[in-house]
Amino acid sequence: MSRCRFHPPLLAGALLLATALAGCVQPTIDQVRFARTGPLGDQSVVILSRKHKTQGETENDFISCVSDSVAAGDDSLSVLAERQFVDSVFPWFEPRTAPLTMDKLGEVIAEPLVGNRIRDIGVRYLVWIEGTTERTDQAGTVQCTVFTGGMPACFGFLSWEDASNYEASIWDVTEGIAVGKVTSEAVGTSFIPAVVVPIPFIARVQPEACTNLSDQIKSFLGDSEA
Amino acid sequence: MPVSGFSVAGLAVLSGSRVGRALYGAAAGAVLLVAMLGCARGASVTVNTTVPSPLVNPIPVKMGVYFDDALTAYVHVEEVPDHGEYRIDLGASQVPVFERVFDAMFQDVTRLKGKALENENAAPFLDALQSSGANVDAVLAPTIEEMQFAIPAQTKGDFYEVWIKYRMKLFATDGTLIADWDLLGYGKANSDNYGSVGTQDDALGDATIWALRDAAAFLSFYFPTVDGVREWLEGRGVGA
């Protein structure tokens, strides 16, 4: 019969340590500029997700993350919430009616009702985001046992790889042109070795992709040089 | 971060002590709770929503809109094999959604309410029209012909999906059918956007709201181009 003593300070310390540990993430960013961007002034940007596909729809929390990040910091831009924008121009930017090309956007904003509404709410740029974060690999197991006295113990090794791949197309509504694209890719491996106490090393792949894409968008729109 | 490969195996109590029995009971309860959550079945959703006012040019006609009892009390109930009963109550949303759309689409709108329309029988709305004394050019009557949904377990995909098939009928004030056509609303909600517990109601509710928005969008966009409606509008000097 084996008996294990429960050590709360030890366990709490291990958990604290675990939260500070992170798996490795490899980011890749890129941008292509098609046209010059002007100063935003008192106008705003809308971060939108493409919803017309039946697979690979961008996660809501990623759109929220990018919107919040673009609106934060010393180089922040004014951001109008996605839902507020699509409600304001209903039904022109619904999943099955939103323009998929610059030509179609031109037709939409040429409608006086829509063009006037977009001017009224002060939107200058539409940023369409496509892409997802997917689990690309996974291996191993961790098994846990509860011993007498309430001491849980886990043994094993678990690892998985996540990959983020996002692209943002930036459209200037005022000029009716596509001004550029920025991309953010990130790959990271997370793992949990467990010898009594499991210690997770979590690769924050999607947050990394969000931060990089947001910085790219701010840099792209904040830089008025061609 | 979900750790889907994590497993709890070999749950062992190595002593018959009181502590051990208490621990075993707690652990067994936890396992039972997880099992119950994992086997959560079906969903019950009441959709009570409206849509934003559509940005469209109002058509210069005086339109009566007839909401029959079957529309305002519509409930879809379906048994999905191995997944339980799904109940989606759509009725409460129909009047708010259509009123918002029709108010934007037509210059003047009169609401009529009454018994269910059957086929092309206009008698119920004629009664409502007569008793209201409304002066309208025509009467538009939406009915729900069919509703379907799919859950990720059925499609092996990520989405909860909802389809609502409306039958739209446009009647002259003497009860003659001017036009009838199908209006399809489709909505989806990505299961990745919801938590792991109690997601079905929220996801199905959101998919249904998107389906209502979709139907409203297509109605407000394409009403003037529907066969029969186009000719009727042209006859009134209103181009499509």
Short mmCIF file of C-alpha atoms in Angstrom, two decimals:
data_model
loop_
_atom_site.label_atom_id
_atom_site.label_comp_id
_atom_site.label_asym_id
_atom_site.label_seq_id
_atom_site.Cartn_x
_atom_site.Cartn_y
_atom_site.Cartn_z
CA MET A 1 0.00 0.00 0.00
CA SER A 2 1.39 3.34 -0.94
CA ARG A 3 0.52 6.62 0.65
CA CYS A 4 1.22 10.04 -0.77
CA ARG A 5 1.13 13.23 1.25
CA PHE A 6 -0.66 16.22 -0.20
CA HIS A 7 1.48 19.35 -0.31
CA PRO A 8 -0.71 22.35 -1.27
CA PRO A 9 2.15 24.87 -1.42
CA LEU A 10 4.13 22.55 -3.68
CA LEU A 11 1.17 21.92 -5.95
CA ALA A 12 0.25 25.63 -6.09
CA GLY A 13 3.84 26.49 -6.93
CA ALA A 14 3.89 23.96 -9.71
CA LEU A 15 0.67 25.31 -11.17
CA LEU A 16 1.97 28.89 -10.95
CA LEU A 17 5.13 27.80 -12.71
CA ALA A 18 3.08 26.07 -15.35
CA THR A 19 1.11 29.19 -16.17
CA ALA A 20 4.35 31.05 -16.72
CA LEU A 21 5.62 28.44 -19.17
CA ALA A 22 4.76 28.67 -22.79
CA GLY A 23 5.41 26.48 -25.77
CA CYS A 24 7.31 27.84 -28.73
CA VAL A 25 5.48 29.75 -31.48
CA GLN A 26 6.98 30.54 -34.87
CA PRO A 27 5.25 33.53 -36.48
CA THR A 28 5.42 34.65 -40.10
CA ILE A 29 4.02 37.98 -41.26
CA ASP A 30 3.78 39.60 -44.64
CA GLN A 31 2.15 42.58 -46.26
CA VAL A 32 1.43 43.78 -49.79
CA ARG A 33 0.49 47.37 -50.50
CA PHE A 34 -1.56 48.16 -53.61
CA ALA A 35 -2.22 51.81 -52.94
CA ARG A 36 -1.41 54.69 -50.68
CA THR A 37 -3.43 55.05 -47.47
CA GLY A 38 -4.40 58.45 -46.18
CA PRO A 39 -4.62 59.63 -42.58
CA LEU A 40 -7.65 58.25 -40.77
CA GLY A 41 -8.54 61.50 -39.01
CA ASP A 42 -11.82 61.11 -37.18
CA GLN A 43 -12.90 58.17 -39.34
CA SER A 44 -12.80 54.54 -38.31
CA VAL A 45 -11.95 51.02 -39.36
CA VAL A 46 -14.23 47.95 -39.31
CA ILE A 47 -12.75 44.50 -38.80
CA LEU A 48 -15.03 41.97 -40.52
CA SER A 49 -15.01 38.20 -40.98
CA ARG A 50 -16.09 36.46 -44.15
CA LYS A 51 -19.17 34.38 -43.36
CA HIS A 52 -20.19 33.09 -46.78
CA LYS A 53 -18.23 29.83 -46.59
CA THR A 54 -19.52 26.63 -45.07
CA GLN A 55 -16.04 25.65 -43.83
CA GLY A 56 -13.12 27.53 -42.35
CA GLU A 57 -15.03 30.48 -40.94
CA THR A 58 -12.84 32.78 -38.88
CA GLU A 59 -13.45 32.46 -35.16
CA ASN A 60 -15.48 35.24 -33.50
CA ASP A 61 -12.95 35.55 -30.70
CA PHE A 62 -10.17 36.16 -33.22
CA ILE A 63 -12.12 39.01 -34.82
CA SER A 64 -12.78 40.44 -31.35
CA CYS A 65 -9.11 40.08 -30.46
CA VAL A 66 -7.97 41.92 -33.60
CA SER A 67 -10.59 44.65 -33.14
CA ASP A 68 -9.54 45.18 -29.52
CA SER A 69 -5.83 45.12 -30.33
CA VAL A 70 -6.15 47.57 -33.23
CA ALA A 71 -8.09 49.90 -30.92
CA ALA A 72 -5.45 49.67 -28.18
CA GLY A 73 -2.01 51.14 -27.64
CA ASP A 74 -0.22 54.37 -28.54
CA ASP A 75 -0.74 53.74 -32.26
CA SER A 76 -4.40 52.76 -31.86
CA LEU A 77 -6.97 53.29 -34.59
CA SER A 78 -10.65 54.02 -34.13
CA VAL A 79 -12.54 50.75 -34.64
CA LEU A 80 -16.27 50.32 -35.21
CA ALA A 81 -17.61 46.98 -33.95
CA GLU A 82 -18.44 44.44 -36.67
CA ARG A 83 -22.02 43.87 -35.52
CA GLN A 84 -22.68 47.61 -35.24
CA PHE A 85 -21.49 48.07 -38.81
CA VAL A 86 -23.47 45.20 -40.38
CA ASP A 87 -26.59 46.30 -38.49
CA SER A 88 -26.10 49.88 -39.71
CA VAL A 89 -25.96 48.82 -43.34
CA PHE A 90 -28.41 45.91 -43.14
CA PRO A 91 -28.98 44.01 -45.43
CA TRP A 92 -25.98 44.85 -47.62
CA PHE A 93 -23.23 43.10 -45.62
CA GLU A 94 -25.01 39.91 -44.57
CA PRO A 95 -23.27 36.54 -45.12
CA ARG A 96 -25.00 35.95 -48.48
CA THR A 97 -25.18 39.56 -49.66
CA ALA A 98 -21.83 41.11 -48.68
CA PRO A 99 -19.64 42.13 -51.64
CA LEU A 100 -16.86 39.63 -52.28
CA THR A 101 -14.91 41.75 -54.75
CA MET A 102 -13.87 45.36 -55.01
CA ASP A 103 -16.11 45.78 -58.07
CA LYS A 104 -19.11 44.59 -56.08
CA LEU A 105 -18.20 46.89 -53.20
CA GLY A 106 -18.11 49.74 -55.70
CA GLU A 107 -21.64 48.88 -56.79
CA VAL A 108 -22.82 48.69 -53.17
CA ILE A 109 -21.38 52.01 -52.03
CA ALA A 110 -22.68 53.62 -55.23
CA GLU A 111 -26.16 53.02 -53.79
CA PRO A 112 -26.95 56.41 -52.25
CA LEU A 113 -28.60 54.87 -49.19
CA VAL A 114 -25.54 52.75 -48.42
CA GLY A 115 -22.90 55.31 -49.35
CA ASN A 116 -24.58 57.96 -47.23
CA ARG A 117 -24.95 55.61 -44.26
CA ILE A 118 -21.28 54.61 -44.41
CA ARG A 119 -20.29 58.27 -44.53
CA ASP A 120 -22.65 59.01 -41.61
CA ILE A 121 -21.06 56.37 -39.39
CA GLY A 122 -17.58 57.52 -40.42
CA VAL A 123 -16.12 54.29 -41.78
CA ARG A 124 -13.03 54.68 -44.00
CA TYR A 125 -11.53 51.18 -44.18
CA LEU A 126 -13.02 47.70 -44.26
CA VAL A 127 -10.64 44.97 -43.13
CA TRP A 128 -11.88 41.55 -44.25
CA ILE A 129 -10.27 38.72 -42.32
CA GLU A 130 -10.20 35.13 -43.55
CA GLY A 131 -8.50 32.13 -41.99
CA THR A 132 -8.57 29.90 -38.93
CA THR A 133 -6.47 28.21 -36.29
CA GLU A 134 -6.45 24.44 -36.68
CA ARG A 135 -5.02 21.52 -34.72
CA THR A 136 -2.55 19.95 -37.15
CA ASP A 137 -0.99 17.20 -35.07
CA GLN A 138 -1.44 15.47 -31.73
CA ALA A 139 0.27 12.63 -29.93
CA GLY A 140 0.57 10.93 -26.53
CA THR A 141 -1.64 10.59 -23.46
CA VAL A 142 -1.67 11.61 -19.83
CA GLN A 143 -3.28 9.32 -17.28
CA CYS A 144 -4.28 10.46 -13.83
CA THR A 145 -4.86 8.53 -10.64
CA VAL A 146 -6.17 9.56 -7.24
CA PHE A 147 -4.29 7.96 -4.37
CA THR A 148 -5.47 7.51 -0.82
CA GLY A 149 -5.45 10.78 1.05
CA GLY A 150 -6.64 12.74 -1.94
CA MET A 151 -3.31 12.99 -3.72
CA PRO A 152 -3.88 13.05 -7.47
CA ALA A 153 -1.02 12.00 -9.68
CA CYS A 154 -0.64 12.07 -13.44
CA PHE A 155 1.84 10.30 -15.68
CA GLY A 156 2.56 10.49 -19.37
CA PHE A 157 3.32 12.94 -22.13
CA LEU A 158 0.90 14.75 -24.40
CA SER A 159 1.74 17.09 -27.26
CA TRP A 160 -0.11 18.85 -30.03
CA GLU A 161 0.60 21.36 -32.78
CA ASP A 162 -1.65 24.28 -33.74
CA ALA A 163 -1.33 26.38 -36.87
CA SER A 164 -2.89 29.79 -37.47
CA ASN A 165 -3.22 31.20 -40.96
CA TYR A 166 -4.99 34.54 -41.38
CA GLU A 167 -5.19 37.06 -44.19
CA ALA A 168 -6.65 40.56 -43.97
CA SER A 169 -7.73 42.39 -47.12
CA ILE A 170 -7.97 46.14 -46.61
CA TRP A 171 -10.46 48.14 -48.65
CA ASP A 172 -10.73 51.91 -48.74
CA VAL A 173 -14.46 52.64 -48.81
CA THR A 174 -14.02 56.32 -49.59
CA GLU A 175 -11.83 55.71 -52.64
CA GLY A 176 -13.48 52.42 -53.61
CA ILE A 177 -10.17 50.59 -53.96
CA ALA A 178 -8.32 47.69 -52.36
CA VAL A 179 -5.25 49.16 -50.68
CA GLY A 180 -3.44 46.03 -49.57
CA LYS A 181 -3.24 42.72 -47.79
CA VAL A 182 -1.52 41.62 -44.62
CA THR A 183 -1.03 38.04 -43.51
CA SER A 184 -0.17 36.43 -40.22
CA GLU A 185 0.83 32.80 -39.83
CA ALA A 186 1.92 31.09 -36.65
CA VAL A 187 2.77 27.52 -35.78
CA GLY A 188 3.31 26.29 -32.25
CA THR A 189 3.73 23.05 -30.36
CA SER A 190 2.27 22.63 -26.90
CA PHE A 191 3.13 19.77 -24.58
CA ILE A 192 2.33 18.43 -21.14
CA PRO A 193 4.90 16.23 -19.43
CA ALA A 194 3.45 14.63 -16.33
CA VAL A 195 5.40 12.97 -13.55
CA VAL A 196 2.96 13.21 -10.65
CA VAL A 197 2.21 16.87 -11.47
CA PRO A 198 1.37 17.71 -15.10
CA ILE A 199 3.18 20.84 -16.27
CA PRO A 200 1.62 22.33 -19.39
CA PHE A 201 3.74 24.27 -21.86
CA ILE A 202 1.08 25.97 -23.94
CA ALA A 203 1.92 27.57 -27.26
CA ARG A 204 -0.36 30.60 -27.59
CA VAL A 205 -0.66 30.33 -31.36
CA GLN A 206 -3.87 32.20 -32.02
CA PRO A 207 -3.08 35.11 -29.63
CA GLU A 208 0.30 35.43 -31.31
CA ALA A 209 -1.34 35.54 -34.75
CA CYS A 210 -3.82 38.12 -33.43
CA THR A 211 -1.08 40.36 -32.04
CA ASN A 212 0.97 40.16 -35.22
CA LEU A 213 -1.97 40.78 -37.55
CA SER A 214 -3.18 43.70 -35.44
CA ASP A 215 0.26 45.29 -35.41
CA GLN A 216 0.46 44.84 -39.17
CA ILE A 217 -2.92 46.48 -39.71
CA LYS A 218 -2.00 49.41 -37.48
CA SER A 219 1.35 49.79 -39.18
CA PHE A 220 -0.23 49.54 -42.64
CA LEU A 221 -2.95 52.10 -42.01
CA GLY A 222 -0.78 54.30 -39.83
CA ASP A 223 1.82 54.56 -42.55
CA SER A 224 0.51 57.01 -45.15
CA GLU A 225 3.46 56.52 -47.47
CA ALA A 226 2.92 54.49 -50.63
CA MET B 1 -6.78 25.37 -24.89
CA PRO B 2 -8.69 22.12 -25.14
CA VAL B 3 -6.67 19.03 -24.39
CA SER B 4 -8.68 16.43 -26.15
CA GLY B 5 -6.14 13.68 -25.67
CA PHE B 6 -6.32 13.91 -21.90
CA SER B 7 -7.77 10.86 -20.25
CA VAL B 8 -8.55 9.91 -16.70
CA ALA B 9 -7.78 6.26 -16.29
CA GLY B 10 -7.02 3.91 -13.48
CA LEU B 11 -8.98 5.87 -10.91
CA ALA B 12 -7.84 4.07 -7.82
CA VAL B 13 -8.45 4.24 -4.12
CA LEU B 14 -5.79 2.30 -2.30
CA SER B 15 -7.39 2.29 1.11
CA GLY B 16 -10.74 1.40 2.60
CA SER B 17 -10.57 4.34 5.00
CA ARG B 18 -13.40 6.85 5.47
CA VAL B 19 -11.37 9.42 3.55
CA GLY B 20 -10.92 6.99 0.73
CA ARG B 21 -14.64 6.21 0.53
CA ALA B 22 -15.48 9.92 0.57
CA LEU B 23 -12.94 10.54 -2.12
CA TYR B 24 -14.27 7.66 -4.16
CA GLY B 25 -17.79 9.06 -3.87
CA ALA B 26 -16.65 12.50 -4.96
CA ALA B 27 -14.69 11.11 -7.86
CA ALA B 28 -17.58 8.90 -8.94
CA GLY B 29 -19.90 11.90 -8.80
CA ALA B 30 -17.51 13.90 -10.93
CA VAL B 31 -17.29 11.10 -13.49
CA LEU B 32 -21.09 10.81 -13.52
CA LEU B 33 -21.44 14.57 -14.00
CA VAL B 34 -19.00 14.53 -16.90
CA ALA B 35 -20.87 11.59 -18.41
CA MET B 36 -24.18 13.41 -18.06
CA LEU B 37 -22.81 16.55 -19.67
CA GLY B 38 -21.31 14.48 -22.45
CA CYS B 39 -24.66 12.87 -23.08
CA ALA B 40 -26.66 16.11 -22.97
CA ARG B 41 -29.48 15.64 -25.43
CA GLY B 42 -31.59 17.86 -27.58
CA ALA B 43 -32.25 21.54 -27.23
CA SER B 44 -35.11 23.91 -26.62
CA VAL B 45 -34.77 27.34 -28.16
CA THR B 46 -37.18 30.26 -28.12
CA VAL B 47 -36.14 32.86 -30.65
CA ASN B 48 -37.36 36.31 -29.75
CA THR B 49 -35.63 38.78 -31.98
CA THR B 50 -36.03 41.30 -34.73
CA VAL B 51 -33.79 42.58 -37.50
CA PRO B 52 -32.34 46.02 -38.23
CA SER B 53 -34.42 48.26 -40.47
CA PRO B 54 -33.36 47.46 -44.05
CA LEU B 55 -31.63 50.19 -46.05
CA VAL B 56 -33.90 50.05 -49.11
CA ASN B 57 -36.00 52.58 -50.97
CA PRO B 58 -39.64 52.24 -49.94
CA ILE B 59 -41.99 51.12 -52.70
CA PRO B 60 -44.84 53.61 -53.14
CA VAL B 61 -47.72 51.25 -52.40
CA LYS B 62 -50.11 50.81 -49.50
CA MET B 63 -49.53 47.24 -48.40
CA GLY B 64 -51.58 45.17 -46.02
CA VAL B 65 -49.61 42.42 -44.30
CA TYR B 66 -51.44 39.41 -42.95
CA PHE B 67 -49.95 37.44 -40.07
CA ASP B 68 -51.98 34.33 -39.54
CA ASP B 69 -52.17 32.28 -36.36
CA ALA B 70 -50.05 29.48 -37.77
CA LEU B 71 -47.17 31.90 -38.41
CA THR B 72 -47.20 33.59 -35.03
CA ALA B 73 -47.42 30.28 -33.17
CA TYR B 74 -44.89 28.37 -35.26
CA VAL B 75 -42.83 25.81 -33.37
CA HIS B 76 -40.52 23.27 -34.98
CA VAL B 77 -40.10 20.03 -33.07
CA GLU B 78 -37.90 17.26 -34.37
CA GLU B 79 -36.47 14.07 -32.92
CA VAL B 80 -32.89 13.53 -34.05
CA PRO B 81 -31.91 9.86 -33.77
CA ASP B 82 -29.38 9.36 -30.94
CA HIS B 83 -29.44 13.08 -30.10
CA GLY B 84 -32.87 13.67 -28.61
CA GLU B 85 -35.65 16.15 -29.19
CA TYR B 86 -35.01 19.60 -30.62
CA ARG B 87 -37.60 22.32 -30.22
CA ILE B 88 -37.27 25.70 -31.90
CA ASP B 89 -39.98 28.26 -31.16
CA LEU B 90 -39.99 30.77 -34.01
CA GLY B 91 -43.44 32.25 -33.65
CA ALA B 92 -42.61 35.17 -31.38
CA SER B 93 -40.09 36.58 -33.86
CA GLN B 94 -42.26 36.58 -36.96
CA VAL B 95 -44.24 39.76 -36.41
CA PRO B 96 -41.27 41.85 -35.16
CA VAL B 97 -39.09 40.72 -38.05
CA PHE B 98 -41.64 41.16 -40.83
CA GLU B 99 -42.96 44.44 -39.45
CA ARG B 100 -39.45 45.89 -39.42
CA VAL B 101 -38.88 44.73 -43.00
CA PHE B 102 -42.25 45.77 -44.41
CA ASP B 103 -42.12 49.17 -42.71
CA ALA B 104 -38.91 49.85 -44.63
CA MET B 105 -40.05 48.25 -47.90
CA PHE B 106 -43.40 49.95 -48.39
CA GLN B 107 -44.57 53.51 -48.18
CA ASP B 108 -47.55 52.57 -46.04
CA VAL B 109 -48.18 49.36 -44.11
CA THR B 110 -51.35 48.07 -42.42
CA ARG B 111 -51.08 45.04 -40.19
CA LEU B 112 -53.85 42.43 -40.36
CA LYS B 113 -54.14 39.39 -38.16
CA GLY B 114 -56.40 36.39 -38.27
CA LYS B 115 -56.92 32.70 -38.85
CA ALA B 116 -54.54 30.52 -40.80
CA LEU B 117 -54.54 30.80 -44.58
CA GLU B 118 -55.10 27.52 -46.37
CA ASN B 119 -53.71 27.14 -49.86
CA GLU B 120 -54.96 30.03 -51.96
CA ASN B 121 -58.06 30.62 -49.90
CA ALA B 122 -58.08 34.34 -49.12
CA ALA B 123 -61.23 34.31 -47.00
CA PRO B 124 -59.49 34.74 -43.62
CA PHE B 125 -57.58 37.85 -44.65
CA LEU B 126 -60.60 39.25 -46.50
CA ASP B 127 -62.50 39.08 -43.23
CA ALA B 128 -59.63 40.82 -41.44
CA LEU B 129 -59.38 43.43 -44.18
CA GLN B 130 -63.09 44.15 -44.10
CA SER B 131 -63.27 44.41 -40.34
CA SER B 132 -60.23 46.72 -40.20
CA GLY B 133 -61.57 49.01 -42.88
CA ALA B 134 -58.02 49.50 -44.11
CA ASN B 135 -57.41 51.09 -47.51
CA VAL B 136 -54.63 49.04 -49.08
CA ASP B 137 -53.43 48.24 -52.62
CA ALA B 138 -52.70 44.56 -51.91
CA VAL B 139 -52.13 42.14 -49.07
CA LEU B 140 -48.89 40.24 -48.50
CA ALA B 141 -49.13 37.06 -46.43
CA PRO B 142 -46.02 35.17 -45.26
CA THR B 143 -46.33 31.59 -44.05
CA ILE B 144 -43.66 29.12 -42.94
CA GLU B 145 -43.77 26.11 -45.22
CA GLU B 146 -40.87 24.19 -43.75
CA MET B 147 -38.01 24.46 -41.32
CA GLN B 148 -34.92 22.29 -41.10
CA PHE B 149 -31.79 22.29 -39.03
CA ALA B 150 -28.57 20.33 -38.78
CA ILE B 151 -26.17 19.88 -35.89
CA PRO B 152 -22.43 19.21 -36.22
CA ALA B 153 -22.89 15.58 -35.17
CA GLN B 154 -25.06 15.03 -38.25
CA THR B 155 -22.92 16.84 -40.81
CA LYS B 156 -19.49 16.06 -39.30
CA GLY B 157 -18.78 19.75 -39.76
CA ASP B 158 -18.37 22.71 -37.41
CA PHE B 159 -21.71 24.38 -37.94
CA TYR B 160 -25.19 24.41 -36.52
CA GLU B 161 -27.34 25.23 -39.55
CA VAL B 162 -30.94 26.37 -39.92
CA TRP B 163 -33.09 26.69 -43.02
CA ILE B 164 -36.48 28.41 -42.98
CA LYS B 165 -38.63 28.12 -46.08
CA TYR B 166 -41.37 30.73 -46.27
CA ARG B 167 -44.20 30.78 -48.76
CA MET B 168 -44.98 34.37 -49.66
CA LYS B 169 -48.36 35.23 -51.19
CA LEU B 170 -49.44 38.55 -52.61
CA PHE B 171 -53.21 38.97 -52.90
CA ALA B 172 -55.29 41.65 -54.55
CA THR B 173 -57.88 43.21 -52.25
CA ASP B 174 -60.62 41.09 -53.87
CA GLY B 175 -58.78 37.92 -52.84
CA THR B 176 -57.19 37.17 -56.22
CA LEU B 177 -53.71 35.72 -55.97
CA ILE B 178 -51.23 38.07 -57.69
CA ALA B 179 -48.04 36.12 -56.98
CA ASP B 180 -46.62 33.45 -54.73
CA TRP B 181 -43.04 32.40 -54.28
CA ASP B 182 -40.62 30.68 -51.90
CA LEU B 183 -38.35 32.71 -49.66
CA LEU B 184 -35.45 30.82 -48.15
CA GLY B 185 -33.54 31.93 -45.08
CA TYR B 186 -30.28 30.21 -44.17
CA GLY B 187 -28.24 30.73 -41.03
CA LYS B 188 -25.27 29.03 -39.43
CA ALA B 189 -23.34 29.26 -36.20
CA ASN B 190 -19.82 27.95 -35.81
CA SER B 191 -19.63 25.54 -32.87
CA ASP B 192 -16.05 26.73 -32.27
CA ASN B 193 -17.50 30.02 -31.05
CA TYR B 194 -19.35 28.43 -28.15
CA GLY B 195 -18.18 26.81 -24.96
CA SER B 196 -18.19 23.10 -24.37
CA VAL B 197 -21.20 22.90 -22.05
CA GLY B 198 -24.76 23.90 -22.89
CA THR B 199 -23.81 25.13 -26.35
CA GLN B 200 -26.64 23.72 -28.40
CA ASP B 201 -29.34 26.17 -27.36
CA ASP B 202 -27.13 29.21 -27.93
CA ALA B 203 -25.71 27.98 -31.22
CA LEU B 204 -29.09 26.90 -32.62
CA GLY B 205 -30.64 30.17 -31.46
CA ASP B 206 -27.93 32.19 -33.21
CA ALA B 207 -28.20 30.10 -36.39
CA THR B 208 -31.95 30.73 -36.39
CA ILE B 209 -31.44 34.48 -35.94
CA TRP B 210 -29.04 34.50 -38.90
CA ALA B 211 -31.64 32.57 -40.94
CA LEU B 212 -34.25 35.21 -40.11
CA ARG B 213 -31.84 37.99 -41.08
CA ASP B 214 -31.09 36.17 -44.32
CA ALA B 215 -34.77 35.83 -45.21
CA ALA B 216 -35.34 39.49 -44.35
CA ALA B 217 -32.37 40.52 -46.50
CA PHE B 218 -33.53 38.60 -49.54
CA LEU B 219 -37.13 39.72 -49.16
CA SER B 220 -36.19 43.37 -48.98
CA PHE B 221 -33.76 43.08 -51.89
CA TYR B 222 -35.69 40.94 -54.33
CA PHE B 223 -39.41 41.52 -53.71
CA PRO B 224 -39.76 43.94 -56.67
CA THR B 225 -38.18 41.43 -59.07
CA VAL B 226 -40.38 38.41 -58.24
CA ASP B 227 -42.43 37.11 -61.17
CA GLY B 228 -45.95 38.43 -60.83
CA VAL B 229 -44.93 41.11 -58.36
CA ARG B 230 -42.85 42.86 -61.01
CA GLU B 231 -45.78 42.98 -63.42
CA TRP B 232 -48.15 44.12 -60.69
CA LEU B 233 -45.80 46.95 -59.73
CA GLU B 234 -45.32 47.93 -63.37
CA GLY B 235 -49.09 48.03 -63.73
CA ARG B 236 -49.12 50.57 -60.94
CA GLY B 237 -46.41 52.61 -62.59
CA VAL B 238 -43.71 51.41 -60.20
CA GLY B 239 -40.59 50.05 -61.94
CA ALA B 240 -38.71 47.10 -60.41
#
